[in-house]
Amino acid sequence: MPELPEIETIKRVLEPQLQGLAMEEIIVRRPEVTAHPQAEEFCRLLKGQIISHMERRGKFLLIWMDSRDRIILHLRMTGCLMLAPAGFPEEKHTHIVFRLSSGRELRFSDTRRFGRFWLIGKDEEDTYSGIGKLGAEPLGGELTAAYLKLHWGKRRKTVKECLLEQTVLAGIGNIYSDEILFTAGIYPARPAGSLTQREWERLAAVIPERLSYFIEKNRISPEEYFASKGQEYRNTPFLNVYGHQGKPCPKCGEALCRRRIGGRSSVYCPACQGKPVSPD
């Protein structure tokens, strides 16, 4: 699933190309993809609207109209957004096409069909998408050691599982939780309540640093994004541990280990992250 750095990359690539364009026609081929309102009304309400700007919130993308109506989109596991000339062959499993005044089309494809769109009117309360339940933005200045400790400091749940709780911290998934914990030197199966004050401070510093690092490393031009059909940004070669089980740790050379934590695969270094930590 695309996580915060990938969603931020999509936003940065597409927003400059979409601003000021009118939606001349909307074609929905899979009605279930438009979660609110129903597909026919979704298309009717958007037709003729002009795109103002885009935002990212956690793993959600928002496309704002000049009217202050907004599309909220979650790509889920396999969703992909691509801006293409009208005559360019469509990707398989293309479910929504936004025909734009520039002559190009914004297309949404999704092999597994889990991705969802919500259209929220300017005066409408969003009780549909779940975006209002998200916790702090890791890059928004709200993230402190005190904030993390307040929410997780008494939890028996593993720190790895806590990092995946979108209601506390929005946008982190399985990939970057592994990368964050590796950089912070924290064993992923540690109960969150066992972390020391020093570790909370380290974690609060590492989270935005790592996410910003991968956003920068994922940087891609509109031409490269189009050539890769919107997929290139997902394959960063800069991951230290995720997916590298059995390979040498980039810090100490010890073989990286993999274990399941809370039903999710986690990769870590038993030397750099597995040592017991004495309380402060």
Coordinates of C-alpha atoms in Angstrom, one line a residue:
M1 CA 0.0 0.0 0.0
P2 CA 1.3 3.5 -0.8
E3 CA 2.3 5.3 2.4
L4 CA 2.8 9.0 3.2
P5 CA 5.9 9.5 1.1
E6 CA 4.3 7.9 -2.0
I7 CA 1.1 9.9 -1.6
E8 CA 3.1 13.1 -1.1
T9 CA 5.0 12.2 -4.3
I10 CA 1.7 11.8 -6.3
K11 CA 0.4 15.1 -5.0
R12 CA 3.6 17.0 -5.9
V13 CA 3.7 15.5 -9.4
L14 CA 0.0 15.9 -10.3
E15 CA -1.0 19.2 -8.6
P16 CA 0.9 21.6 -10.9
Q17 CA -0.6 19.8 -13.9
L18 CA -4.2 19.9 -12.7
Q19 CA -4.5 23.3 -11.2
G20 CA -7.0 25.5 -13.1
L21 CA -8.4 22.7 -15.3
A22 CA -12.1 22.0 -15.7
M23 CA -13.6 18.6 -15.5
E24 CA -15.5 18.3 -18.7
E25 CA -16.7 14.7 -18.3
I26 CA -16.4 12.0 -15.6
I27 CA -16.7 8.3 -16.6
V28 CA -17.2 5.8 -13.8
R29 CA -16.9 2.2 -14.9
R30 CA -17.0 0.6 -11.4
P31 CA -19.8 2.3 -9.4
E32 CA -18.5 0.8 -6.1
V33 CA -15.4 2.9 -6.4
T34 CA -17.4 6.1 -5.8
A35 CA -18.3 5.5 -2.1
H36 CA -20.2 8.8 -1.8
P37 CA -22.4 9.9 -3.5
Q38 CA -23.6 7.3 -5.9
A39 CA -21.8 7.2 -9.3
E40 CA -24.4 9.1 -11.3
E41 CA -24.6 11.9 -8.8
F42 CA -20.8 12.0 -8.4
C43 CA -20.4 12.6 -12.1
R44 CA -23.2 15.2 -12.3
L45 CA -21.9 17.3 -9.4
L46 CA -18.3 17.3 -10.7
K47 CA -19.0 18.1 -14.3
G48 CA -17.8 21.6 -15.2
Q49 CA -16.0 22.1 -11.9
I50 CA -12.5 23.7 -11.9
I51 CA -9.6 22.2 -9.9
S52 CA -8.1 24.6 -7.4
H53 CA -5.3 22.6 -5.7
M54 CA -4.5 19.3 -4.0
E55 CA -3.6 18.3 -0.4
R56 CA -2.4 15.2 1.4
R57 CA -3.7 14.0 4.7
G58 CA -2.1 10.9 6.0
K59 CA -2.5 8.4 3.2
F60 CA -5.5 10.3 1.7
L61 CA -5.4 12.6 -1.3
L62 CA -7.7 15.6 -1.6
I63 CA -8.5 17.4 -4.8
W64 CA -10.2 20.7 -4.1
M65 CA -12.5 22.5 -6.5
D66 CA -12.8 26.3 -6.9
S67 CA -16.3 25.8 -5.4
R68 CA -14.7 24.4 -2.2
D69 CA -16.2 21.0 -3.0
R70 CA -13.5 18.3 -2.6
I71 CA -12.8 14.8 -3.8
I72 CA -11.2 12.6 -1.2
L73 CA -9.3 9.6 -2.5
H74 CA -7.7 6.6 -0.8
L75 CA -5.6 4.4 -3.1
R76 CA -5.6 1.4 -0.7
M77 CA -3.5 -1.5 -1.8
T78 CA -3.1 -1.2 -5.6
G79 CA -4.7 2.1 -6.6
C80 CA -2.9 4.3 -9.2
L81 CA -3.5 7.8 -10.5
M82 CA -2.2 8.7 -14.0
L83 CA -2.5 11.8 -16.2
A84 CA -2.5 10.9 -19.8
P85 CA -3.4 12.2 -23.3
A86 CA -6.9 11.3 -24.2
G87 CA -5.8 8.9 -27.0
F88 CA -3.2 7.1 -24.9
P89 CA -4.1 3.4 -24.2
E90 CA -5.7 2.9 -20.8
E91 CA -4.2 0.7 -18.2
K92 CA -6.1 -2.5 -17.4
H93 CA -8.5 -2.1 -14.5
T94 CA -9.1 1.6 -15.2
H95 CA -12.3 2.4 -13.2
I96 CA -12.7 6.2 -13.3
V97 CA -11.7 8.7 -16.0
F98 CA -11.8 12.5 -15.5
R99 CA -11.7 14.2 -18.9
L100 CA -10.1 17.6 -18.5
S101 CA -10.2 20.8 -20.4
S102 CA -6.5 20.4 -21.3
G103 CA -7.3 17.5 -23.5
R104 CA -5.8 15.1 -21.1
E105 CA -7.4 12.6 -18.7
L106 CA -6.9 11.8 -15.0
R107 CA -7.3 8.1 -14.7
F108 CA -7.7 5.9 -11.7
S109 CA -6.8 2.2 -12.1
D110 CA -6.9 -0.4 -9.3
T111 CA -6.3 -4.1 -9.8
R112 CA -7.9 -5.1 -6.5
R113 CA -10.7 -2.5 -6.6
F114 CA -10.2 -1.4 -2.9
G115 CA -9.5 2.2 -3.6
R116 CA -12.4 4.7 -2.9
F117 CA -13.5 8.2 -3.9
W118 CA -15.7 10.5 -1.8
L119 CA -17.1 13.8 -3.1
I120 CA -17.9 16.2 -0.2
G121 CA -19.7 19.4 -0.9
K122 CA -18.5 22.7 0.5
D123 CA -21.2 22.8 3.2
E124 CA -21.4 19.1 3.7
E125 CA -20.0 17.3 6.8
D126 CA -17.7 14.5 5.9
T127 CA -19.1 11.5 7.8
Y128 CA -18.0 9.1 5.0
S129 CA -14.3 8.9 4.3
G130 CA -12.9 8.5 7.9
I131 CA -10.4 11.3 7.3
G132 CA -11.6 13.1 10.3
K133 CA -10.5 10.3 12.6
L134 CA -6.8 10.6 11.6
G135 CA -4.3 11.6 14.2
A136 CA -1.4 14.0 14.0
E137 CA 0.5 14.7 10.7
P138 CA 4.1 13.4 11.2
L139 CA 5.4 16.4 9.2
G140 CA 3.0 19.0 10.6
G141 CA 4.8 20.2 13.7
E142 CA 2.4 18.4 16.1
L143 CA 4.8 15.5 16.6
T144 CA 6.7 15.5 19.9
A145 CA 8.0 13.0 22.4
A146 CA 5.3 14.1 24.8
Y147 CA 2.6 13.5 22.2
L148 CA 3.8 10.0 21.5
K149 CA 4.2 9.2 25.1
L150 CA 0.8 10.5 26.0
H151 CA -0.9 8.1 23.5
W152 CA 1.4 5.1 23.7
G153 CA 3.4 5.4 26.9
K154 CA 1.3 3.0 28.9
R155 CA 0.5 0.6 26.1
R156 CA 1.4 -3.1 26.2
K157 CA 1.0 -3.2 22.4
T158 CA 4.3 -3.4 20.4
V159 CA 5.8 -0.1 19.2
K160 CA 5.6 -1.4 15.7
E161 CA 1.8 -1.9 16.0
C162 CA 1.5 1.5 17.6
L163 CA 3.2 3.2 14.7
L164 CA 0.5 1.8 12.4
E165 CA -2.3 3.4 14.3
Q166 CA -3.7 6.0 12.0
T167 CA -5.9 7.6 14.7
V168 CA -2.7 8.6 16.6
L169 CA -0.2 9.3 13.7
A170 CA -1.4 9.5 10.1
G171 CA 0.4 8.0 7.1
I172 CA 2.9 5.4 8.4
G173 CA 2.5 1.9 7.2
N174 CA 4.5 -1.3 7.2
I175 CA 7.4 -0.1 5.1
Y176 CA 8.3 3.1 6.9
S177 CA 7.5 1.8 10.4
D178 CA 10.4 -0.7 9.8
E179 CA 12.7 2.0 8.5
I180 CA 11.8 4.4 11.4
L181 CA 12.4 1.8 14.1
F182 CA 15.7 0.7 12.5
T183 CA 17.0 4.3 12.4
A184 CA 15.8 4.8 16.0
G185 CA 17.5 1.6 17.1
I186 CA 14.3 0.3 18.7
Y187 CA 13.3 -3.4 18.5
P188 CA 9.9 -3.5 16.8
A189 CA 8.3 -6.0 19.2
R190 CA 9.1 -3.9 22.3
P191 CA 6.0 -3.0 24.2
A192 CA 5.5 0.7 23.7
G193 CA 5.2 1.2 27.4
S194 CA 8.7 0.0 27.9
L195 CA 10.3 2.8 25.9
T196 CA 12.5 5.3 27.8
Q197 CA 12.1 9.1 27.7
R198 CA 15.3 9.1 25.6
E199 CA 13.7 6.7 23.1
W200 CA 10.5 8.7 22.9
E201 CA 12.6 11.7 22.0
R202 CA 14.6 9.8 19.5
L203 CA 11.5 8.4 17.9
A204 CA 9.8 11.8 17.6
A205 CA 12.9 13.1 15.8
V206 CA 13.4 10.1 13.6
I207 CA 9.8 9.9 12.3
P208 CA 9.7 13.2 10.4
E209 CA 13.4 12.9 9.4
R210 CA 12.9 9.5 7.7
L211 CA 9.6 10.4 6.0
S212 CA 11.2 13.6 4.7
Y213 CA 14.2 11.6 3.5
F214 CA 12.1 9.2 1.5
I215 CA 9.9 11.9 0.1
E216 CA 13.1 13.5 -1.3
K217 CA 14.4 10.2 -2.5
N218 CA 11.1 9.4 -4.2
R219 CA 11.3 12.7 -6.2
I220 CA 10.3 12.1 -9.8
S221 CA 9.5 14.3 -12.8
P222 CA 6.1 14.4 -14.4
E223 CA 7.7 12.8 -17.5
E224 CA 9.2 10.0 -15.5
Y225 CA 6.0 9.4 -13.6
F226 CA 4.1 9.1 -16.8
A227 CA 6.7 6.9 -18.4
S228 CA 6.4 4.5 -15.4
K229 CA 2.6 4.6 -15.6
G230 CA 2.5 6.0 -12.1
Q231 CA 4.4 3.1 -10.5
E232 CA 8.1 4.2 -10.4
Y233 CA 7.8 6.1 -7.2
R234 CA 7.0 2.8 -5.3
N235 CA 10.3 1.1 -5.9
T236 CA 12.8 3.2 -3.9
P237 CA 16.3 1.6 -3.7
F238 CA 17.0 3.5 -0.5
L239 CA 15.2 1.2 2.0
N240 CA 17.6 0.0 4.7
V241 CA 15.7 -3.0 6.1
Y242 CA 12.2 -3.4 4.7
G243 CA 12.2 -6.4 2.3
H244 CA 15.9 -7.1 3.0
Q245 CA 15.6 -10.0 5.5
G246 CA 18.7 -12.2 5.4
K247 CA 20.9 -9.4 3.9
P248 CA 23.6 -7.7 5.9
C249 CA 22.6 -4.8 8.2
P250 CA 23.8 -1.6 6.5
K251 CA 25.2 -0.4 9.9
C252 CA 26.8 -3.5 11.5
G253 CA 26.8 -6.3 8.9
E254 CA 24.6 -8.6 11.0
A255 CA 22.0 -10.6 9.0
L256 CA 18.6 -8.8 9.1
C257 CA 15.8 -10.9 10.6
R258 CA 12.1 -11.1 9.9
R259 CA 9.2 -11.9 12.2
R260 CA 5.5 -11.3 12.3
I261 CA 4.3 -8.7 14.7
G262 CA 0.6 -8.1 15.1
G263 CA 0.0 -10.0 11.9
R264 CA 2.4 -7.9 9.9
S265 CA 5.9 -8.8 8.6
S266 CA 8.7 -6.8 10.3
V267 CA 12.4 -6.7 9.4
Y268 CA 15.0 -5.6 11.9
C269 CA 18.6 -5.9 12.9
P270 CA 19.0 -8.2 16.0
A271 CA 22.3 -6.4 16.9
C272 CA 21.3 -2.8 16.3
Q273 CA 17.7 -3.1 17.6
G274 CA 17.6 -6.2 19.7
K275 CA 19.6 -5.2 22.7
P276 CA 17.8 -4.8 26.0
V277 CA 17.5 -1.2 27.1
S278 CA 17.8 -0.1 30.7
P279 CA 15.3 2.4 32.0
D280 CA 16.3 6.0 32.5

